[in-house]
PDB file of C-alpha atoms in Angstrom:
ATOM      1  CA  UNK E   1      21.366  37.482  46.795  1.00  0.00           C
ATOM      2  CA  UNK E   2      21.080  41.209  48.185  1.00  0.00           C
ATOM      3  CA  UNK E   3      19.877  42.161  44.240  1.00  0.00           C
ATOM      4  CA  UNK E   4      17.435  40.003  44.316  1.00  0.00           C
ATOM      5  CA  UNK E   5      16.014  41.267  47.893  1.00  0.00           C
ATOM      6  CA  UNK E   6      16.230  45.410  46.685  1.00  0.00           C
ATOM      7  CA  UNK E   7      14.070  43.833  43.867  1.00  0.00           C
ATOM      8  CA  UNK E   8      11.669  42.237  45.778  1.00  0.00           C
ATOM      9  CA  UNK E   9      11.522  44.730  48.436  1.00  0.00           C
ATOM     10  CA  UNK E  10      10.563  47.491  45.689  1.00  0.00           C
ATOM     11  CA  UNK E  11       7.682  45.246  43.644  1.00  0.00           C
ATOM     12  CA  UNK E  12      10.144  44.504  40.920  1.00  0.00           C
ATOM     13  CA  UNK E  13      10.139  40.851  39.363  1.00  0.00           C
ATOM     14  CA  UNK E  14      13.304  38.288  40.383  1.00  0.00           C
ATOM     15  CA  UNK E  15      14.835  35.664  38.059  1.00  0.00           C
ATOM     16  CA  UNK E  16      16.814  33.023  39.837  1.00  0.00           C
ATOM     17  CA  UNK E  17      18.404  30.947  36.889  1.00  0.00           C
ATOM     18  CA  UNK E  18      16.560  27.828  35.831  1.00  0.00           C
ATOM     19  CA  UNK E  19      12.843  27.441  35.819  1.00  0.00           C
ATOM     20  CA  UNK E  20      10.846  26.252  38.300  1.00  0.00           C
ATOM     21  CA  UNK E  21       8.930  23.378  37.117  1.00  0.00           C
ATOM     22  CA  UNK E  22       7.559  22.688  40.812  1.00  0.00           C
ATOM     23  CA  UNK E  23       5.758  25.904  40.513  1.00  0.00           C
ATOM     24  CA  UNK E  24       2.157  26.151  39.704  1.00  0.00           C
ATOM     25  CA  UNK E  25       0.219  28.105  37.856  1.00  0.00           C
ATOM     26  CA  UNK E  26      -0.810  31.202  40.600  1.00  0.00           C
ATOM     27  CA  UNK E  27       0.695  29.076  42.768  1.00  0.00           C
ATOM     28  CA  UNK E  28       1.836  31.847  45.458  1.00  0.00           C
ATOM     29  CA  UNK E  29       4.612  30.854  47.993  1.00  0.00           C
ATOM     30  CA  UNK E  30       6.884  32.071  51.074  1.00  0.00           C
ATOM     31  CA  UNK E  31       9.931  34.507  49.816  1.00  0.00           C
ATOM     32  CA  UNK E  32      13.128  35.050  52.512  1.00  0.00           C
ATOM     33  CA  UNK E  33      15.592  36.974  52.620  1.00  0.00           C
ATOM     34  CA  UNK E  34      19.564  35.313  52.989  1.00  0.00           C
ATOM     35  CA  UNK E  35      18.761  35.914  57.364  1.00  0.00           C
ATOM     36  CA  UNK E  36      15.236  33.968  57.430  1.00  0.00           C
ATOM     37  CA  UNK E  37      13.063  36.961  57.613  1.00  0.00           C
ATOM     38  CA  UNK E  38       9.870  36.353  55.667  1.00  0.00           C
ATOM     39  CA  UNK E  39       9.995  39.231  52.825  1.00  0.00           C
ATOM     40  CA  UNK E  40       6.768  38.751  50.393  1.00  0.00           C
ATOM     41  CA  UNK E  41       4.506  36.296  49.285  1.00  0.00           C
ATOM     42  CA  UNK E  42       5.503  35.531  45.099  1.00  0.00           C
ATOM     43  CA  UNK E  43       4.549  33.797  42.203  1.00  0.00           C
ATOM     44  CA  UNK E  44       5.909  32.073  39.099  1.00  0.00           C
ATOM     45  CA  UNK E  45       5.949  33.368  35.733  1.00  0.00           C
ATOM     46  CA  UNK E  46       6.391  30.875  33.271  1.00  0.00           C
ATOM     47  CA  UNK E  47       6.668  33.131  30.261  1.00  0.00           C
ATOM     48  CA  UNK E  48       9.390  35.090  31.884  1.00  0.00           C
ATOM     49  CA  UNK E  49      10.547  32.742  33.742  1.00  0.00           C
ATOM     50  CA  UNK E  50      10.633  35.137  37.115  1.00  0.00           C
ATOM     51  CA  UNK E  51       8.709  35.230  40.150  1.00  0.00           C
ATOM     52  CA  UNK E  52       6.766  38.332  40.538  1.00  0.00           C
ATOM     53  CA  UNK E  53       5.991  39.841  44.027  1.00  0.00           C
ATOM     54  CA  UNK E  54       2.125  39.304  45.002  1.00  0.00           C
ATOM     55  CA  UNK E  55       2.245  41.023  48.389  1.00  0.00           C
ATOM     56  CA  UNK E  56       5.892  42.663  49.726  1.00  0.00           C
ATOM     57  CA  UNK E  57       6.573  43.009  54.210  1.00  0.00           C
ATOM     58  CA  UNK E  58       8.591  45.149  55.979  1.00  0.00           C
ATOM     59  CA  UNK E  59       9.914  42.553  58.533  1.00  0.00           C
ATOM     60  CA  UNK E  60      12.712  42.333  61.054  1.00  0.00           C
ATOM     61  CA  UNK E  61      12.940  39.264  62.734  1.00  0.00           C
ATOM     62  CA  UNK E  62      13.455  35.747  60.913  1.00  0.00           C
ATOM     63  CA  UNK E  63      10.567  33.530  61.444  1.00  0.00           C
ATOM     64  CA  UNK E  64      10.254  30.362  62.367  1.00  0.00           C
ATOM     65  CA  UNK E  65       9.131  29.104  59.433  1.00  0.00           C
ATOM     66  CA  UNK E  66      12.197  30.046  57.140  1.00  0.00           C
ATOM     67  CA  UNK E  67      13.532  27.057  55.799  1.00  0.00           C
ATOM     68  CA  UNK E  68      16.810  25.622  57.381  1.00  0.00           C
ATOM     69  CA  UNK E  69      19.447  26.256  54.433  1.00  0.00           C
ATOM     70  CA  UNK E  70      18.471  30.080  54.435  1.00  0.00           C
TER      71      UNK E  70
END
């Protein structure tokens, strides 16, 4: 939600619920905000079970690349 996108805008660490299993270790991947625009590239952190921000972008547009239930 709009919490979770202040966080990750700002450097700060998100927790979405359940863990990610799927997610590897340093695995980085695509974050987007609820409009499709690409905000920061994160990672998984098992131990506190969060994904912490690797890299954050000041975009406006929603890319191409966003997935489809964004």
């Amino acid at each position: 939600g709009r919490e979770a996108e202040e966080h990750l805008r700002h450097g700060q660490a998100v927790t979405l619920g359940r863990p990610e299993l799927e997610a590897g270790y340093l695995e980085e991947y695509r974050a987007y905000n609820s409009e499709g625009v690409f905000m920061a590239l994160v990672r998984f952190d098992r131990p506190t079970n969060s994904w912490q921000p690797v890299k954050v972008f000041q975009l406006d547009t929603p890319s191409p690349y966003a997935p489809a239930s964004v």
